[in-house]
Short mmCIF file of C-alpha atoms in Angstrom, two decimals:
data_model
loop_
_atom_site.label_atom_id
_atom_site.label_comp_id
_atom_site.label_asym_id
_atom_site.label_seq_id
_atom_site.Cartn_x
_atom_site.Cartn_y
_atom_site.Cartn_z
CA MET A 1 0.00 0.00 0.00
CA THR A 2 2.98 2.30 0.55
CA VAL A 3 3.51 2.27 -3.22
CA ARG A 4 0.06 1.47 -4.45
CA GLN A 5 0.87 3.41 -7.65
CA LEU A 6 3.12 0.49 -8.69
CA PRO A 7 1.45 -2.34 -10.63
CA LEU A 8 2.18 -5.71 -9.02
CA PRO A 9 4.86 -6.78 -11.56
CA ASP A 10 6.74 -3.50 -11.02
CA LEU A 11 6.39 -3.83 -7.28
CA VAL A 12 7.89 -7.29 -7.36
CA ARG A 13 10.72 -6.24 -9.69
CA HIS A 14 11.69 -3.25 -7.53
CA CYS A 15 11.52 -5.31 -4.34
CA ARG A 16 14.02 -7.73 -5.90
CA ARG A 17 16.27 -4.87 -7.02
CA LEU A 18 16.32 -3.43 -3.49
CA GLY A 19 16.84 -6.72 -1.69
CA VAL A 20 13.39 -6.59 -0.09
CA SER A 21 12.57 -10.25 0.40
CA GLY A 22 8.88 -10.08 1.18
CA VAL A 23 5.87 -7.95 0.53
CA GLY A 24 2.54 -7.40 2.28
CA LEU A 25 -0.36 -7.27 -0.14
CA TRP A 26 -3.87 -5.87 -0.07
CA ARG A 27 -6.86 -7.75 -1.36
CA GLU A 28 -8.12 -5.26 -3.94
CA PRO A 29 -5.02 -5.09 -6.18
CA VAL A 30 -4.50 -8.84 -5.78
CA ARG A 31 -8.03 -9.65 -6.92
CA LYS A 32 -7.73 -7.21 -9.79
CA TYR A 33 -4.53 -8.93 -10.97
CA GLY A 34 -5.92 -12.37 -10.23
CA THR A 35 -5.10 -14.16 -7.00
CA GLU A 36 -3.42 -17.18 -8.63
CA ALA A 37 -1.47 -14.98 -11.04
CA ALA A 38 -0.32 -12.74 -8.19
CA ALA A 39 0.76 -15.75 -6.17
CA ARG A 40 2.79 -17.08 -9.11
CA LEU A 41 4.31 -13.68 -9.82
CA VAL A 42 5.57 -13.24 -6.27
CA ARG A 43 6.68 -16.85 -5.91
CA ASP A 44 8.57 -16.89 -9.21
CA ALA A 45 10.48 -13.80 -8.10
CA GLY A 46 11.61 -15.60 -4.97
CA LEU A 47 9.64 -13.28 -2.72
CA THR A 48 7.29 -14.17 0.10
CA VAL A 49 3.92 -12.60 0.81
CA THR A 50 4.34 -11.40 4.40
CA SER A 51 0.64 -10.79 5.03
CA LEU A 52 -2.66 -10.14 3.33
CA CYS A 53 -4.66 -7.09 4.31
CA ARG A 54 -7.49 -7.31 5.20
CA GLY A 55 -10.40 -9.19 6.64
CA GLY A 56 -12.49 -8.21 9.59
CA PHE A 57 -15.19 -5.52 9.77
CA PHE A 58 -17.14 -7.72 12.15
CA ALA A 59 -18.34 -4.76 14.19
CA ALA A 60 -19.77 -2.59 11.45
CA SER A 61 -22.68 -4.83 10.51
CA ARG A 62 -25.41 -6.34 12.63
CA ASP A 63 -25.74 -9.27 10.20
CA PRO A 64 -22.80 -11.65 10.69
CA ALA A 65 -23.44 -13.94 7.69
CA PRO A 66 -22.12 -11.81 4.79
CA VAL A 67 -19.24 -10.63 6.95
CA LEU A 68 -18.22 -14.21 7.68
CA ALA A 69 -18.49 -15.12 4.00
CA ASP A 70 -16.22 -12.24 2.99
CA ASN A 71 -13.72 -13.18 5.69
CA ARG A 72 -13.66 -16.78 4.48
CA ALA A 73 -12.91 -15.47 1.00
CA ALA A 74 -10.05 -13.44 2.47
CA VAL A 75 -8.70 -16.58 4.17
CA ASP A 76 -8.86 -18.43 0.85
CA GLU A 77 -6.98 -15.61 -0.86
CA ALA A 78 -4.31 -15.58 1.85
CA ALA A 79 -3.87 -19.34 1.49
CA ALA A 80 -3.64 -19.04 -2.28
CA LEU A 81 -0.96 -16.36 -1.93
CA GLY A 82 1.03 -18.60 0.38
CA THR A 83 0.98 -16.22 3.32
CA ASP A 84 0.21 -17.49 6.80
CA THR A 85 -1.14 -14.15 8.05
CA LEU A 86 -4.45 -12.42 7.41
CA VAL A 87 -4.68 -8.97 8.97
CA LEU A 88 -8.07 -8.14 10.47
CA VAL A 89 -9.38 -4.60 10.77
CA SER A 90 -12.38 -5.08 12.96
CA GLY A 91 -14.80 -2.37 11.86
CA GLY A 92 -16.45 0.54 13.61
CA LEU A 93 -19.99 1.26 14.73
CA PRO A 94 -22.90 0.38 12.46
CA PRO A 95 -25.06 3.33 11.34
CA GLY A 96 -26.97 4.90 14.21
CA SER A 97 -25.24 2.92 16.93
CA LYS A 98 -23.61 4.44 20.00
CA ASP A 99 -22.80 1.06 21.54
CA LEU A 100 -19.06 0.40 21.51
CA ALA A 101 -19.35 -2.55 23.87
CA ALA A 102 -21.78 -4.31 21.51
CA ALA A 103 -19.47 -3.60 18.57
CA ARG A 104 -16.59 -5.19 20.46
CA ALA A 105 -18.73 -8.20 21.32
CA ARG A 106 -19.51 -8.69 17.61
CA ILE A 107 -15.79 -8.67 16.89
CA SER A 108 -15.21 -11.39 19.45
CA ASP A 109 -18.05 -13.48 18.00
CA GLY A 110 -16.94 -12.93 14.41
CA LEU A 111 -13.42 -13.96 15.24
CA ALA A 112 -14.58 -17.14 16.94
CA ALA A 113 -16.67 -18.05 13.91
CA LEU A 114 -13.75 -17.54 11.53
CA VAL A 115 -10.99 -19.31 13.47
CA PRO A 116 -11.76 -22.94 12.53
CA TYR A 117 -12.00 -22.13 8.82
CA ALA A 118 -8.71 -20.21 8.90
CA ALA A 119 -6.97 -22.89 10.94
CA ASP A 120 -7.95 -25.57 8.42
CA ARG A 121 -6.23 -23.53 5.71
CA GLY A 122 -3.09 -22.72 7.69
CA VAL A 123 -3.88 -19.03 8.00
CA ARG A 124 -3.35 -17.09 11.22
CA LEU A 125 -5.69 -14.24 12.07
CA ALA A 126 -3.92 -11.06 13.16
CA VAL A 127 -6.13 -8.55 14.98
CA GLU A 128 -4.90 -5.02 14.34
CA PRO A 129 -5.71 -2.28 16.82
CA LEU A 130 -6.21 0.99 14.98
CA HIS A 131 -5.60 4.43 16.42
CA PRO A 132 -8.51 5.61 18.60
CA MET A 133 -9.33 8.31 16.05
CA TYR A 134 -10.73 5.46 13.90
CA ALA A 135 -12.85 3.91 16.67
CA ALA A 136 -16.17 5.17 15.29
CA ASP A 137 -15.83 4.38 11.62
CA ARG A 138 -13.08 1.81 11.01
CA CYS A 139 -12.05 -0.19 14.04
CA ALA A 140 -13.51 -0.44 17.52
CA VAL A 141 -10.31 -2.19 18.65
CA SER A 142 -8.23 0.78 19.74
CA THR A 143 -5.45 -0.62 21.91
CA LEU A 144 -3.03 -3.50 21.84
CA ASP A 145 -4.42 -4.66 25.17
CA GLN A 146 -7.88 -4.97 23.59
CA ALA A 147 -6.47 -6.87 20.62
CA LEU A 148 -4.65 -9.27 22.91
CA ALA A 149 -7.80 -9.81 24.95
CA LEU A 150 -9.66 -10.70 21.74
CA ALA A 151 -6.91 -13.15 20.78
CA ALA A 152 -6.59 -14.72 24.23
CA PRO A 153 -9.37 -17.35 23.95
CA HIS A 154 -7.65 -18.86 20.90
CA PRO A 155 -4.28 -20.60 20.50
CA ALA A 156 -1.39 -18.22 19.73
CA GLY A 157 -0.77 -19.93 16.42
CA ARG A 158 -4.33 -19.22 15.33
CA VAL A 159 -5.07 -15.69 16.51
CA GLY A 160 -2.56 -12.97 17.25
CA VAL A 161 -2.14 -9.24 16.85
CA VAL A 162 -0.54 -6.64 14.65
CA VAL A 163 1.65 -3.91 16.09
CA ASP A 164 1.67 -0.91 13.78
CA THR A 165 3.66 1.92 15.34
CA TYR A 166 1.31 4.51 13.83
CA HIS A 167 -1.63 3.13 15.76
CA VAL A 168 -0.09 2.38 19.15
CA TRP A 169 2.84 4.77 19.65
CA TRP A 170 0.92 7.11 21.98
CA ASP A 171 -0.19 4.35 24.38
CA ASP A 172 1.88 3.99 27.56
CA ARG A 173 0.60 0.43 27.93
CA ALA A 174 1.51 -0.63 24.41
CA PRO A 175 5.23 -1.37 24.88
CA ALA A 176 4.51 -3.93 27.61
CA ALA A 177 1.68 -5.38 25.55
CA ALA A 178 3.95 -5.69 22.51
CA VAL A 179 6.50 -7.54 24.60
CA ARG A 180 3.80 -9.88 25.89
CA ALA A 181 2.60 -10.46 22.35
CA ALA A 182 6.06 -11.19 21.00
CA ALA A 183 7.05 -13.41 23.90
CA SER A 184 3.87 -15.49 23.63
CA GLY A 185 3.99 -15.98 19.87
CA ARG A 186 1.02 -13.70 19.28
CA LEU A 187 2.85 -10.95 17.44
CA HIS A 188 1.89 -11.96 13.92
CA ALA A 189 2.87 -8.76 12.13
CA PHE A 190 4.99 -5.72 12.89
CA GLN A 191 4.41 -2.60 10.83
CA LEU A 192 6.13 0.76 10.73
CA ALA A 193 4.76 4.21 9.92
CA ASP A 194 5.61 7.56 11.44
CA TRP A 195 3.26 10.09 13.06
CA THR A 196 3.29 13.53 11.50
CA THR A 197 1.10 16.57 12.09
CA PRO A 198 -1.07 18.32 11.07
CA LEU A 199 -3.35 15.45 10.15
CA PRO A 200 -5.16 15.74 6.82
CA ALA A 201 -8.95 15.93 6.54
CA GLY A 202 -10.42 12.47 7.10
CA VAL A 203 -7.17 11.43 8.84
CA LEU A 204 -6.65 8.44 6.54
CA THR A 205 -3.81 9.45 4.29
CA GLY A 206 -1.35 11.30 6.50
CA ARG A 207 0.94 8.51 7.71
CA GLY A 208 4.45 9.82 7.80
CA GLN A 209 7.44 8.46 5.91
CA LEU A 210 9.84 6.83 8.38
CA GLY A 211 11.86 9.51 10.14
CA ASP A 212 9.54 12.40 9.30
CA GLY A 213 7.60 12.16 12.54
CA VAL A 214 7.77 11.76 16.29
CA ILE A 215 7.74 7.99 16.75
CA ASP A 216 10.82 6.28 18.16
CA LEU A 217 10.75 3.63 15.42
CA ARG A 218 14.10 2.12 16.31
CA GLY A 219 12.98 1.85 19.91
CA TRP A 220 9.88 -0.11 18.90
CA HIS A 221 11.83 -2.33 16.52
CA THR A 222 14.44 -3.09 19.18
CA LEU A 223 11.70 -3.77 21.72
CA VAL A 224 9.89 -6.41 19.68
CA ASP A 225 13.16 -7.99 18.53
CA ALA A 226 14.36 -8.32 22.11
CA ALA A 227 11.05 -9.89 23.08
CA GLY A 228 11.53 -12.63 20.50
CA TYR A 229 9.89 -11.35 17.34
CA THR A 230 11.55 -12.82 14.28
CA GLY A 231 8.90 -12.17 11.65
CA PRO A 232 8.92 -9.69 8.80
CA VAL A 233 8.88 -5.94 9.25
CA GLU A 234 6.39 -4.16 7.01
CA VAL A 235 6.23 -0.48 6.17
CA GLU A 236 2.66 0.61 5.57
CA LEU A 237 2.22 4.26 4.62
CA PHE A 238 -1.03 5.83 3.50
CA ASN A 239 0.22 9.13 2.24
CA ASP A 240 -1.12 11.25 -0.60
CA THR A 241 2.24 12.86 -1.24
CA LEU A 242 4.06 9.52 -1.47
CA TRP A 243 1.33 8.13 -3.73
CA SER A 244 1.74 11.08 -6.11
CA ARG A 245 5.46 10.39 -6.62
CA ASP A 246 7.31 7.82 -8.72
CA GLY A 247 6.70 4.49 -7.01
CA ALA A 248 10.19 3.11 -7.53
CA ASP A 249 11.70 6.24 -5.98
CA VAL A 250 9.37 5.97 -2.98
CA LEU A 251 10.30 2.33 -2.51
CA THR A 252 14.01 3.14 -2.66
CA GLU A 253 13.58 6.02 -0.23
CA THR A 254 11.58 3.82 2.14
CA VAL A 255 14.35 1.22 2.28
CA THR A 256 16.89 3.97 3.04
CA ARG A 257 14.62 5.47 5.66
CA TYR A 258 14.13 2.07 7.24
CA LEU A 259 17.86 1.54 7.55
CA THR A 260 18.45 5.08 8.86
CA HIS A 261 15.57 5.45 11.29
CA ALA A 262 14.23 2.04 12.25
CA ALA A 263 16.65 -0.87 11.81
CA PRO A 264 18.20 -1.77 15.16
CA ARG A 265 21.87 -0.90 15.43
CA PRO A 266 24.06 -3.98 15.44
CA MET B 1 -15.56 28.33 23.65
CA THR B 2 -18.68 26.71 22.17
CA VAL B 3 -19.92 30.20 21.32
CA ARG B 4 -16.68 32.11 21.10
CA GLN B 5 -18.37 34.46 18.59
CA LEU B 6 -20.32 35.97 21.51
CA PRO B 7 -18.66 38.86 23.37
CA LEU B 8 -18.58 38.21 27.13
CA PRO B 9 -21.52 40.52 27.99
CA ASP B 10 -23.70 38.79 25.39
CA LEU B 11 -22.59 35.38 26.60
CA VAL B 12 -23.58 36.26 30.16
CA ARG B 13 -26.90 37.74 29.07
CA HIS B 14 -27.86 34.70 27.00
CA CYS B 15 -26.81 32.29 29.75
CA ARG B 16 -29.19 34.12 32.10
CA ARG B 17 -31.96 34.05 29.54
CA LEU B 18 -31.56 30.29 29.11
CA GLY B 19 -31.24 29.45 32.78
CA VAL B 20 -27.62 28.38 32.41
CA SER B 21 -26.20 29.09 35.86
CA GLY B 22 -22.48 28.82 35.18
CA VAL B 23 -20.01 29.26 32.41
CA GLY B 24 -16.51 27.92 31.71
CA LEU B 25 -14.19 30.61 30.41
CA TRP B 26 -10.95 30.64 28.44
CA ARG B 27 -8.03 32.84 29.32
CA GLU B 28 -7.66 34.76 26.06
CA PRO B 29 -11.12 36.38 25.89
CA VAL B 30 -11.02 36.99 29.65
CA ARG B 31 -7.69 38.83 29.44
CA LYS B 32 -8.90 40.80 26.44
CA TYR B 33 -11.96 41.93 28.38
CA GLY B 34 -9.97 42.44 31.56
CA THR B 35 -9.89 39.78 34.25
CA GLU B 36 -11.39 41.95 37.01
CA ALA B 37 -14.06 43.32 34.68
CA ALA B 38 -14.97 39.80 33.51
CA ALA B 39 -15.19 38.60 37.10
CA ARG B 40 -17.52 41.49 37.97
CA LEU B 41 -19.63 40.95 34.85
CA VAL B 42 -20.25 37.29 35.63
CA ARG B 43 -20.74 37.85 39.35
CA ASP B 44 -23.19 40.70 38.88
CA ALA B 45 -25.27 38.49 36.61
CA GLY B 46 -25.51 35.86 39.34
CA LEU B 47 -23.51 33.33 37.33
CA THR B 48 -20.57 31.25 38.46
CA VAL B 49 -17.39 30.61 36.51
CA THR B 50 -17.29 26.82 36.40
CA SER B 51 -13.65 26.57 35.28
CA LEU B 52 -10.87 28.46 33.61
CA CYS B 53 -9.19 26.93 30.60
CA ARG B 54 -6.27 26.56 30.48
CA GLY B 55 -2.86 26.17 32.07
CA GLY B 56 -0.41 23.38 31.51
CA PHE B 57 1.85 22.84 28.50
CA PHE B 58 4.53 21.49 30.81
CA ALA B 59 5.66 18.88 28.31
CA ALA B 60 6.20 21.05 25.27
CA SER B 61 9.18 23.02 26.60
CA ARG B 62 12.44 21.82 28.05
CA ASP B 63 12.73 25.02 30.14
CA PRO B 64 10.29 24.82 33.08
CA ALA B 65 10.70 28.41 34.35
CA PRO B 66 8.55 30.34 31.84
CA VAL B 67 5.98 27.54 31.82
CA LEU B 68 5.64 27.74 35.60
CA ALA B 69 5.36 31.53 35.44
CA ASP B 70 2.54 31.33 32.91
CA ASN B 71 0.76 28.69 34.96
CA ARG B 72 0.98 30.86 38.09
CA ALA B 73 -0.59 33.67 36.08
CA ALA B 74 -3.37 31.29 35.08
CA VAL B 75 -3.93 30.39 38.75
CA ASP B 76 -4.14 34.09 39.61
CA GLU B 77 -6.68 34.62 36.84
CA ALA B 78 -8.76 31.66 38.05
CA ALA B 79 -8.72 33.01 41.59
CA ALA B 80 -9.70 36.48 40.37
CA LEU B 81 -12.62 35.00 38.44
CA GLY B 82 -13.78 33.17 41.54
CA THR B 83 -13.54 29.70 40.03
CA ASP B 84 -11.93 26.90 41.99
CA THR B 85 -10.87 24.91 38.91
CA LEU B 86 -8.03 25.51 36.47
CA VAL B 87 -8.01 23.07 33.56
CA LEU B 88 -4.55 21.89 32.53
CA VAL B 89 -3.73 20.78 28.99
CA SER B 90 -0.33 19.28 29.43
CA GLY B 91 1.43 19.90 26.12
CA GLY B 92 2.94 17.63 23.51
CA LEU B 93 6.47 16.86 22.44
CA PRO B 94 9.00 19.68 22.13
CA PRO B 95 10.46 20.21 18.64
CA GLY B 96 12.64 17.33 17.53
CA SER B 97 11.76 15.06 20.43
CA LYS B 98 10.55 11.48 20.11
CA ASP B 99 10.56 10.88 23.87
CA LEU B 100 7.01 10.57 25.19
CA ALA B 101 8.18 9.23 28.55
CA ALA B 102 10.34 12.32 29.12
CA ALA B 103 7.42 14.56 28.15
CA ARG B 104 5.21 12.81 30.67
CA ALA B 105 7.88 13.17 33.35
CA ARG B 106 7.99 16.93 32.70
CA ILE B 107 4.24 17.08 33.21
CA SER B 108 4.57 15.35 36.55
CA ASP B 109 7.35 17.74 37.61
CA GLY B 110 5.52 20.83 36.37
CA LEU B 111 2.39 19.82 38.24
CA ALA B 112 4.31 19.29 41.48
CA ALA B 113 5.89 22.73 41.14
CA LEU B 114 2.52 24.41 40.59
CA VAL B 115 0.46 22.69 43.30
CA PRO B 116 1.57 24.75 46.35
CA TYR B 117 0.97 28.05 44.56
CA ALA B 118 -2.47 26.97 43.42
CA ALA B 119 -3.40 25.54 46.81
CA ASP B 120 -2.52 28.85 48.52
CA ARG B 121 -5.02 30.59 46.21
CA GLY B 122 -7.79 28.03 46.55
CA VAL B 123 -7.51 26.78 42.98
CA ARG B 124 -7.70 23.09 42.08
CA LEU B 125 -5.68 21.80 39.15
CA ALA B 126 -7.65 19.59 36.76
CA VAL B 127 -5.52 17.47 34.44
CA GLU B 128 -7.34 16.88 31.17
CA PRO B 129 -6.47 13.86 29.07
CA LEU B 130 -6.81 14.74 25.39
CA HIS B 131 -7.64 12.28 22.63
CA PRO B 132 -4.54 10.31 21.53
CA MET B 133 -4.65 12.07 18.16
CA TYR B 134 -3.28 15.11 20.02
CA ALA B 135 -0.46 13.25 21.80
CA ALA B 136 2.31 14.67 19.62
CA ASP B 137 1.39 18.32 19.49
CA ARG B 138 -1.04 19.24 22.28
CA CYS B 139 -1.16 16.81 25.15
CA ALA B 140 0.96 13.78 26.02
CA VAL B 141 -1.67 12.75 28.58
CA SER B 142 -3.91 10.57 26.45
CA THR B 143 -6.00 8.53 28.87
CA LEU B 144 -7.95 9.08 32.03
CA ASP B 145 -5.78 6.46 33.73
CA GLN B 146 -2.69 8.54 32.95
CA ALA B 147 -4.35 11.70 34.23
CA LEU B 148 -5.35 9.95 37.47
CA ALA B 149 -1.80 8.63 37.90
CA LEU B 150 -0.48 12.19 37.56
CA ALA B 151 -2.98 13.41 40.14
CA ALA B 152 -2.43 10.56 42.59
CA PRO B 153 0.61 11.98 44.48
CA HIS B 154 -1.42 15.05 45.44
CA PRO B 155 -4.51 15.45 47.62
CA ALA B 156 -7.81 15.07 45.74
CA GLY B 157 -8.80 18.62 46.63
CA ARG B 158 -5.65 19.94 44.99
CA VAL B 159 -5.22 17.92 41.82
CA GLY B 160 -7.91 16.09 39.90
CA VAL B 161 -8.93 15.32 36.34
CA VAL B 162 -11.29 16.41 33.62
CA VAL B 163 -13.53 13.95 31.83
CA ASP B 164 -14.41 15.27 28.39
CA THR B 165 -16.45 12.70 26.50
CA TYR B 166 -14.83 13.71 23.20
CA HIS B 167 -11.40 12.72 24.44
CA VAL B 168 -12.15 9.50 26.33
CA TRP B 169 -15.25 7.93 24.77
CA TRP B 170 -13.28 5.30 22.78
CA ASP B 171 -11.34 3.99 25.82
CA ASP B 172 -12.69 0.81 27.37
CA ARG B 173 -10.87 1.64 30.59
CA ALA B 174 -12.26 5.16 30.85
CA PRO B 175 -15.67 4.40 32.38
CA ALA B 176 -14.11 2.66 35.38
CA ALA B 177 -11.52 5.43 35.67
CA ALA B 178 -14.27 8.08 35.61
CA VAL B 179 -16.10 6.26 38.39
CA ARG B 180 -12.88 6.09 40.44
CA ALA B 181 -12.29 9.80 39.84
CA ALA B 182 -15.81 10.80 40.84
CA ALA B 183 -15.91 8.56 43.88
CA SER B 184 -12.57 9.87 45.16
CA GLY B 185 -13.34 13.56 44.68
CA ARG B 186 -10.91 13.86 41.81
CA LEU B 187 -13.42 14.54 39.06
CA HIS B 188 -13.02 18.30 38.93
CA ALA B 189 -14.77 18.93 35.63
CA PHE B 190 -17.12 17.02 33.35
CA GLN B 191 -17.41 18.18 29.76
CA LEU B 192 -19.57 17.04 26.87
CA ALA B 193 -18.88 17.01 23.15
CA ASP B 194 -19.89 14.49 20.53
CA TRP B 195 -17.68 12.55 18.09
CA THR B 196 -18.51 13.05 14.43
CA THR B 197 -16.70 11.93 11.30
CA PRO B 198 -15.04 12.69 8.98
CA LEU B 199 -12.59 14.73 11.02
CA PRO B 200 -11.52 18.06 9.51
CA ALA B 201 -7.92 18.82 8.55
CA GLY B 202 -5.88 19.50 11.68
CA VAL B 203 -8.54 17.66 13.75
CA LEU B 204 -9.07 20.63 16.08
CA THR B 205 -12.41 22.08 15.08
CA GLY B 206 -14.60 19.07 14.38
CA ARG B 207 -16.21 18.41 17.75
CA GLY B 208 -19.80 17.46 17.21
CA GLN B 209 -22.86 19.21 18.60
CA LEU B 210 -24.48 16.98 21.24
CA GLY B 211 -26.49 14.26 19.53
CA ASP B 212 -24.82 14.56 16.14
CA GLY B 213 -22.26 11.83 16.82
CA VAL B 214 -21.68 8.38 18.23
CA ILE B 215 -21.02 9.03 21.91
CA ASP B 216 -23.49 7.75 24.48
CA LEU B 217 -23.58 11.13 26.24
CA ARG B 218 -26.44 10.23 28.54
CA GLY B 219 -24.61 7.05 29.52
CA TRP B 220 -21.51 9.03 30.54
CA HIS B 221 -23.56 11.63 32.39
CA THR B 222 -25.46 8.98 34.30
CA LEU B 223 -22.22 7.15 35.08
CA VAL B 224 -20.46 10.10 36.72
CA ASP B 225 -23.63 11.19 38.51
CA ALA B 226 -24.08 7.73 40.01
CA ALA B 227 -20.44 7.73 41.11
CA GLY B 228 -21.02 10.88 43.11
CA TYR B 229 -20.22 13.75 40.77
CA THR B 230 -22.20 16.85 41.70
CA GLY B 231 -20.20 19.52 39.87
CA PRO B 232 -21.14 21.48 36.79
CA VAL B 233 -21.55 19.97 33.35
CA GLU B 234 -19.82 21.95 30.61
CA VAL B 235 -20.36 21.70 26.88
CA GLU B 236 -17.16 22.48 25.01
CA LEU B 237 -17.44 22.37 21.22
CA PHE B 238 -14.73 23.47 18.84
CA ASN B 239 -16.65 23.53 15.62
CA ASP B 240 -16.19 25.80 12.63
CA THR B 241 -19.81 25.45 11.58
CA LEU B 242 -21.14 26.38 15.02
CA TRP B 243 -18.72 29.32 15.22
CA SER B 244 -19.99 30.65 11.90
CA ARG B 245 -23.60 30.80 13.13
CA ASP B 246 -25.43 33.25 15.37
CA GLY B 247 -24.04 32.69 18.87
CA ALA B 248 -27.33 33.10 20.69
CA ASP B 249 -28.94 30.52 18.41
CA VAL B 250 -26.08 28.08 19.00
CA LEU B 251 -26.36 28.53 22.76
CA THR B 252 -30.11 27.91 22.65
CA GLU B 253 -29.63 24.86 20.47
CA THR B 254 -26.93 23.54 22.79
CA VAL B 255 -29.24 23.74 25.81
CA THR B 256 -31.93 21.87 23.89
CA ARG B 257 -29.45 19.27 22.72
CA TYR B 258 -28.17 18.82 26.25
CA LEU B 259 -31.66 18.15 27.55
CA THR B 260 -32.49 15.82 24.65
CA HIS B 261 -29.29 13.81 24.38
CA ALA B 262 -27.32 14.08 27.60
CA ALA B 263 -29.33 14.99 30.69
CA PRO B 264 -30.06 11.85 32.71
CA ARG B 265 -33.69 10.82 32.66
CA PRO B 266 -35.39 11.36 36.00
#
């Protein structure tokens, strides 16, 4: 998504050129390209698909059936791509609702309904807490503690969490929760984005390039590494300015920024 | 601030007309009008000043001396206005900093330095947690739990917290924290604003009129009342649309909205 302006074949080619060994994909461009074709493209280039984004949205609808069907399709797509991790963004309040607790209960129920299907296909479900500014309209799971509580009833290999620095950096409880997640095998994805201000209207497309903001990215990276995380590190930027630039340049810059601002010092 | 388009004399007159018995004031318009003159204006109308907003900003500067001086001035202004409550917005990160923990430590230190001065003048300090989307640039205190932890070393009559529904509504720990605050005499101010989306650029002036958003305002009101809160209820909306309208109309509408959407049912 950081370089969504790049068609999949270009993305794969530039990842190879830069020594990036894996890539997180989103469902929409994958389906447009064809799931099997995308899987072959990535595999033939010697890359791995680190995660598929996204299932979820359990909270936003009072009817669980179509939501479950769409999530099963997402699991199938993840399995076809050869990734073991489906990221879940849980959804916000349905129209007219003021009941956050009920929304969170629907997430718990939706997750429970999806777990057996995902487990049968070798796909782990990774619950992503989103920044509290998205609680109403995108994700009623706002903290890492909440995400871990949702995962807790299920085995660690089945349901875990995503730590995206953009969403959790402000939370004084998040570092300890990230350590708990990593140490217990529930940290299924680790994503980097920086926090810059002012936020743009709608607050969706203002994630900062690594190093442009206030987040101690290296501190977070070092923290999860020390706690036992050995999975991939993804950079997920939604940023109008980055999207308007040449995708290959943005990818190159992002690798440099990662090394300069986030990679733990040896 | 909800009707900042109204000059102070008009504000006071319309509050009387509507049966609003108290008003929370901000420092800038008060100083422009003259602190003593504003105090007399409100007093002569039989109104109380519910709180003065705002001191704080301890975290945003590495030099505590001018910050303390400004906060003492704010305490003096609160005392002159006859309000017992000074709201503190604690400040974000200083330029170039990525160290949230250090910012929070400066808040704790700044508070400790201010408490004796405020206590001597009969002014309580009310730490306001702001929504996490302001953590970088306005307030590193992002949850009610953090605000209560900052208050804890001091007597409840000296340092307490503000619950503003806009800032805490998303937090699953906030209801219990609000009950603790009210039951222990640390809930020094209770403010209402609704959460509407999409957020405007800069995310400062999009607070929703009561009833326009997703917050269970009556639920929050009932919660703090049941926990023992007997103080004033303030409505604090930063909203470009409301500011562009006739102030008297907005004030009238706000009273109606309060009664319809927030006032506990008898």
